[in-house]
Amino acid sequence: MTNLHPADLGTLAQLIENQRCALVLGPHASTDAAGRPLRQLLAEHIAEAFFKKTGRRIAEPDNLALTGTTFLQEPDTPRLSLEILVRDFYKKHTEPADLLREAARLPFPLILTVSPDGLLQRAFLTEKKRQFREGVYRFSKTQTDDFDQMPAGQTYLYQLFGKLDTSGNCDSMVLCLDDQLKYIDSVQGVGRETRLPASLRSAMQDFEAFLFIGFDYENWYLKVLFHILKISASEKTKLIFGLPDGLSRNLSAGAEAFFRQQYRFKFFKNEALDLLRDLRARLESDENDAPPNDGKPPRTLLFLHAAADKSLAEKLDRQLAQVKRQHGLASKSIHDFVGGDTETVQNQLIDEAAVIVPILSADLLADDVLFEKLTRRALSRQSGSICVASVYAREVGGGVAELFKNQIVLPAHTVPLTWMDENTGLSKIAENLEKLIAVLK
């Protein structure tokens, strides 16, 4: 293991900024103020309750699965008794530690966590940097599938091992060895469709990088979990960073080789809190490195698109984050206005934009205002100081070839984005737009 190289830090920061990296938080990420993992403290709390009840000590009092199993094996001990202990424990731990607060300050589009508490949500509410939505895995039940409904710019928090809800319900929490086995069966969809939500699984295959924090890589069940999640199965996933915790701070050669070979892990020995702070500093430094604008408002990069292509415009906007910062651009959509005459406002948006990106699709062509009036108006503004570059998003029929034969159409003029890998296409569009913007007078 080595310390994170500045080049890797820069790459990771850029992936986070472009919404291409997901964060995965292990059991050592949720701690008390002293930095002690709540999972371990909960195990000790259950072990102490067992000792008071029976007078016997549990061999590994910091092992939650073992203490939970031993507690439930006592005669006349219903699961409810264990759940009451868990509920009472978490009532005493309500303040997120610095690690979770730093995570809430970074623009991760997805954060997966194995912790069942609500401290990550509280960190987001405390920091007030990003809005969030949340989901939770529920044993042997049909899963709520709403990841793809999340608005752009928000973070989706997903609790992989259940959640202690506001009513104290613990039925989806992994508290004992039997729960671990049930979880493995359930999350694989054995007997019914109980796998992770389809939109979440699909999104996980689209991320280019994952950052794992707070995991002990010496635990056997972690290898099983990674296999089930299939995080590195996608060809799009290029980088997986891991910061070992617990016993794996001194990671054995065998464990390290396994994760490197099977899951393409790149291990670093940085402290997790320091890494998140360094990433935030890097992102803030990049924002401050934007060229001065002499007190003038930033120039506008305008997306001209049909309502059906809003999601694509948002993806492209995220891809252009660094380009916008370098050239002092602020993005808008042709649909961005809060009052006034619609036609007047949209014409004004076209006339004031320095960079205009029409997004071509059948929906755009079918709209007389968007295509016949606004798109033609935009194309007429192409000059040495105004860049108009269209994105061929979805295949359309004839009728546009003549209009766009002398115009710039990305990513490949006659090839729509839907015919290629979306991430590759978006990267190519961003690369070409940067070259066009750089030569504006």
mmCIF file of C-alpha atoms in Angstrom, residues 29-213:
data_model
loop_
_atom_site.group_PDB
_atom_site.id
_atom_site.type_symbol
_atom_site.label_atom_id
_atom_site.label_comp_id
_atom_site.label_asym_id
_atom_site.label_seq_id
_atom_site.Cartn_x
_atom_site.Cartn_y
_atom_site.Cartn_z
ATOM 1 C CA ALA A 29 -17.043 4.857 8.785
ATOM 2 C CA SER A 30 -19.881 5.420 11.263
ATOM 3 C CA THR A 31 -18.262 6.239 14.607
ATOM 4 C CA ASP A 32 -18.765 8.041 17.884
ATOM 5 C CA ALA A 33 -16.996 11.323 18.649
ATOM 6 C CA ALA A 34 -13.887 9.416 19.773
ATOM 7 C CA GLY A 35 -13.635 7.595 16.451
ATOM 8 C CA ARG A 36 -14.800 4.191 17.728
ATOM 9 C CA PRO A 37 -16.955 2.286 15.184
ATOM 10 C CA LEU A 38 -20.591 2.148 16.262
ATOM 11 C CA ARG A 39 -20.854 -1.428 14.996
ATOM 12 C CA GLN A 40 -18.165 -2.484 17.470
ATOM 13 C CA LEU A 41 -19.705 -0.466 20.295
ATOM 14 C CA LEU A 42 -23.107 -2.029 19.586
ATOM 15 C CA ALA A 43 -21.574 -5.507 19.805
ATOM 16 C CA GLU A 44 -20.010 -4.633 23.164
ATOM 17 C CA HIS A 45 -23.348 -3.223 24.346
ATOM 18 C CA ILE A 46 -25.093 -6.514 23.500
ATOM 19 C CA ALA A 47 -22.274 -8.547 25.088
ATOM 20 C CA GLU A 48 -22.570 -6.538 28.300
ATOM 21 C CA ALA A 49 -26.348 -7.049 28.381
ATOM 22 C CA PHE A 50 -25.760 -10.797 27.890
ATOM 23 C CA PHE A 51 -23.298 -10.862 30.807
ATOM 24 C CA LYS A 52 -25.747 -9.082 33.107
ATOM 25 C CA LYS A 53 -28.456 -11.579 32.152
ATOM 26 C CA THR A 54 -26.435 -14.822 32.314
ATOM 27 C CA GLY A 55 -23.206 -14.068 34.163
ATOM 28 C CA ARG A 56 -21.239 -15.416 31.178
ATOM 29 C CA ARG A 57 -18.802 -13.554 28.915
ATOM 30 C CA ILE A 58 -18.918 -13.769 25.128
ATOM 31 C CA ALA A 59 -15.600 -14.802 23.562
ATOM 32 C CA GLU A 60 -15.486 -11.965 20.983
ATOM 33 C CA PRO A 61 -17.502 -9.102 22.460
ATOM 34 C CA ASP A 62 -16.653 -6.749 19.561
ATOM 35 C CA ASN A 63 -18.070 -9.127 16.908
ATOM 36 C CA LEU A 64 -21.662 -8.050 16.231
ATOM 37 C CA ALA A 65 -22.762 -11.185 14.390
ATOM 38 C CA LEU A 66 -21.370 -13.413 17.142
ATOM 39 C CA THR A 67 -22.765 -11.403 20.068
ATOM 40 C CA GLY A 68 -26.175 -11.107 18.388
ATOM 41 C CA THR A 69 -26.254 -14.854 17.694
ATOM 42 C CA THR A 70 -25.171 -15.762 21.229
ATOM 43 C CA PHE A 71 -27.749 -13.407 22.744
ATOM 44 C CA LEU A 72 -30.578 -14.954 20.701
ATOM 45 C CA GLN A 73 -29.522 -18.536 21.515
ATOM 46 C CA GLU A 74 -30.480 -18.109 25.165
ATOM 47 C CA PRO A 75 -33.780 -19.897 25.936
ATOM 48 C CA ASP A 76 -36.922 -17.758 25.807
ATOM 49 C CA THR A 77 -35.131 -14.855 24.109
ATOM 50 C CA PRO A 78 -37.196 -13.410 21.240
ATOM 51 C CA ARG A 79 -35.590 -11.270 18.562
ATOM 52 C CA LEU A 80 -37.582 -8.332 19.928
ATOM 53 C CA SER A 81 -35.355 -8.347 23.014
ATOM 54 C CA LEU A 82 -32.293 -7.896 20.797
ATOM 55 C CA GLU A 83 -34.014 -5.197 18.757
ATOM 56 C CA ILE A 84 -34.832 -3.231 21.917
ATOM 57 C CA LEU A 85 -31.130 -3.259 22.850
ATOM 58 C CA VAL A 86 -30.234 -2.018 19.372
ATOM 59 C CA ARG A 87 -32.889 0.692 19.490
ATOM 60 C CA ASP A 88 -31.734 1.942 22.895
ATOM 61 C CA PHE A 89 -28.096 1.954 21.772
ATOM 62 C CA TYR A 90 -28.678 4.149 18.735
ATOM 63 C CA LYS A 91 -30.755 6.603 20.743
ATOM 64 C CA LYS A 92 -27.509 7.557 22.498
ATOM 65 C CA HIS A 93 -25.603 8.208 19.253
ATOM 66 C CA THR A 94 -27.184 11.006 17.261
ATOM 67 C CA GLU A 95 -24.302 13.251 16.143
ATOM 68 C CA PRO A 96 -22.341 12.439 12.965
ATOM 69 C CA ALA A 97 -18.563 12.375 13.291
ATOM 70 C CA ASP A 98 -16.239 14.436 11.090
ATOM 71 C CA LEU A 99 -15.830 11.704 8.467
ATOM 72 C CA LEU A 100 -19.532 11.645 7.588
ATOM 73 C CA ARG A 101 -19.708 15.423 7.612
ATOM 74 C CA GLU A 102 -16.829 15.603 5.136
ATOM 75 C CA ALA A 103 -18.572 13.040 2.933
ATOM 76 C CA ALA A 104 -21.677 15.240 2.967
ATOM 77 C CA ARG A 105 -19.624 18.181 1.663
ATOM 78 C CA LEU A 106 -18.517 16.355 -1.492
ATOM 79 C CA PRO A 107 -20.634 16.013 -4.672
ATOM 80 C CA PHE A 108 -20.955 12.228 -4.770
ATOM 81 C CA PRO A 109 -24.090 11.272 -6.736
ATOM 82 C CA LEU A 110 -24.338 7.950 -4.864
ATOM 83 C CA ILE A 111 -23.229 6.907 -1.393
ATOM 84 C CA LEU A 112 -23.698 3.284 -0.347
ATOM 85 C CA THR A 113 -23.363 2.530 3.359
ATOM 86 C CA VAL A 114 -23.560 -0.628 5.452
ATOM 87 C CA SER A 115 -24.463 1.298 8.604
ATOM 88 C CA PRO A 116 -28.117 1.133 9.713
ATOM 89 C CA ASP A 117 -28.106 4.426 11.636
ATOM 90 C CA GLY A 118 -29.289 7.815 10.382
ATOM 91 C CA LEU A 119 -26.027 9.681 10.989
ATOM 92 C CA LEU A 120 -25.177 10.112 7.311
ATOM 93 C CA GLN A 121 -28.554 11.742 6.697
ATOM 94 C CA ARG A 122 -28.015 13.983 9.711
ATOM 95 C CA ALA A 123 -24.604 14.978 8.336
ATOM 96 C CA PHE A 124 -26.228 16.101 5.079
ATOM 97 C CA LEU A 125 -28.855 18.085 6.971
ATOM 98 C CA THR A 126 -26.168 19.680 9.150
ATOM 99 C CA GLU A 127 -23.809 20.650 6.326
ATOM 100 C CA LYS A 128 -26.587 21.848 3.971
ATOM 101 C CA LYS A 129 -24.312 21.439 0.918
ATOM 102 C CA ARG A 130 -26.476 19.057 -1.110
ATOM 103 C CA GLN A 131 -30.002 17.750 -1.086
ATOM 104 C CA PHE A 132 -30.409 14.007 -0.859
ATOM 105 C CA ARG A 133 -32.779 11.133 -1.321
ATOM 106 C CA GLU A 134 -32.481 7.837 0.447
ATOM 107 C CA GLY A 135 -33.206 4.165 -0.043
ATOM 108 C CA VAL A 136 -32.797 1.067 2.094
ATOM 109 C CA TYR A 137 -32.518 -2.654 1.413
ATOM 110 C CA ARG A 138 -35.291 -4.744 2.964
ATOM 111 C CA PHE A 139 -34.910 -8.472 3.541
ATOM 112 C CA SER A 140 -36.998 -10.762 1.310
ATOM 113 C CA LYS A 141 -39.207 -7.946 0.028
ATOM 114 C CA THR A 142 -39.800 -6.214 -3.279
ATOM 115 C CA GLN A 143 -37.406 -3.296 -3.297
ATOM 116 C CA THR A 144 -38.386 0.328 -3.848
ATOM 117 C CA ASP A 145 -36.903 1.323 -7.214
ATOM 118 C CA ASP A 146 -36.616 5.103 -7.447
ATOM 119 C CA PHE A 147 -32.937 5.847 -8.050
ATOM 120 C CA ASP A 148 -33.568 6.963 -11.626
ATOM 121 C CA GLN A 149 -36.115 9.511 -10.392
ATOM 122 C CA MET A 150 -33.511 11.456 -8.411
ATOM 123 C CA PRO A 151 -33.135 15.077 -9.601
ATOM 124 C CA ALA A 152 -29.744 16.117 -10.952
ATOM 125 C CA GLY A 153 -27.403 17.603 -8.368
ATOM 126 C CA GLN A 154 -28.680 15.515 -5.472
ATOM 127 C CA THR A 155 -27.054 12.577 -3.684
ATOM 128 C CA TYR A 156 -28.718 9.192 -3.273
ATOM 129 C CA LEU A 157 -27.978 7.556 0.086
ATOM 130 C CA TYR A 158 -28.560 3.807 0.087
ATOM 131 C CA GLN A 159 -28.275 1.633 3.215
ATOM 132 C CA LEU A 160 -27.230 -1.837 2.104
ATOM 133 C CA PHE A 161 -27.822 -3.615 5.428
ATOM 134 C CA GLY A 162 -31.171 -2.114 6.373
ATOM 135 C CA LYS A 163 -31.996 0.821 8.578
ATOM 136 C CA LEU A 164 -33.211 1.437 12.085
ATOM 137 C CA ASP A 165 -36.265 3.523 11.219
ATOM 138 C CA THR A 166 -37.927 6.220 13.299
ATOM 139 C CA SER A 167 -40.343 3.699 14.838
ATOM 140 C CA GLY A 168 -37.465 1.480 15.977
ATOM 141 C CA ASN A 169 -38.087 -1.242 13.388
ATOM 142 C CA CYS A 170 -34.980 -3.446 12.959
ATOM 143 C CA ASP A 171 -36.335 -6.255 10.763
ATOM 144 C CA SER A 172 -34.001 -5.483 7.841
ATOM 145 C CA MET A 173 -30.845 -5.101 9.926
ATOM 146 C CA VAL A 174 -28.026 -7.661 9.887
ATOM 147 C CA LEU A 175 -27.623 -8.458 13.574
ATOM 148 C CA CYS A 176 -26.564 -12.109 13.733
ATOM 149 C CA LEU A 177 -25.017 -14.930 11.715
ATOM 150 C CA ASP A 178 -28.421 -16.134 10.530
ATOM 151 C CA ASP A 179 -29.150 -12.624 9.205
ATOM 152 C CA GLN A 180 -25.920 -12.707 7.189
ATOM 153 C CA LEU A 181 -26.983 -15.910 5.430
ATOM 154 C CA LYS A 182 -30.512 -14.606 4.842
ATOM 155 C CA TYR A 183 -29.066 -11.415 3.415
ATOM 156 C CA ILE A 184 -26.867 -13.279 0.919
ATOM 157 C CA ASP A 185 -29.869 -15.325 -0.257
ATOM 158 C CA SER A 186 -32.163 -12.320 -0.413
ATOM 159 C CA VAL A 187 -29.847 -9.887 -2.224
ATOM 160 C CA GLN A 188 -29.143 -12.524 -4.888
ATOM 161 C CA GLY A 189 -32.878 -12.861 -5.527
ATOM 162 C CA VAL A 190 -33.119 -16.532 -4.472
ATOM 163 C CA GLY A 191 -36.729 -17.646 -4.910
ATOM 164 C CA ARG A 192 -38.061 -14.227 -5.896
ATOM 165 C CA GLU A 193 -37.004 -10.819 -7.193
ATOM 166 C CA THR A 194 -35.406 -9.405 -4.042
ATOM 167 C CA ARG A 195 -32.179 -8.117 -5.529
ATOM 168 C CA LEU A 196 -31.019 -4.529 -5.252
ATOM 169 C CA PRO A 197 -33.296 -2.139 -7.188
ATOM 170 C CA ALA A 198 -32.815 -2.436 -10.941
ATOM 171 C CA SER A 199 -32.128 1.268 -11.520
ATOM 172 C CA LEU A 200 -29.517 1.253 -8.747
ATOM 173 C CA ARG A 201 -27.800 -1.846 -10.152
ATOM 174 C CA SER A 202 -27.781 -0.268 -13.599
ATOM 175 C CA ALA A 203 -26.311 2.975 -12.256
ATOM 176 C CA MET A 204 -23.559 1.097 -10.445
ATOM 177 C CA GLN A 205 -22.454 -0.367 -13.786
ATOM 178 C CA ASP A 206 -22.141 3.145 -15.233
ATOM 179 C CA PHE A 207 -19.765 4.652 -12.663
ATOM 180 C CA GLU A 208 -16.150 4.992 -13.722
ATOM 181 C CA ALA A 209 -14.769 4.865 -10.171
ATOM 182 C CA PHE A 210 -15.613 3.759 -6.642
ATOM 183 C CA LEU A 211 -14.026 4.894 -3.396
ATOM 184 C CA PHE A 212 -14.250 2.418 -0.496
ATOM 185 C CA ILE A 213 -13.776 3.796 3.013
#
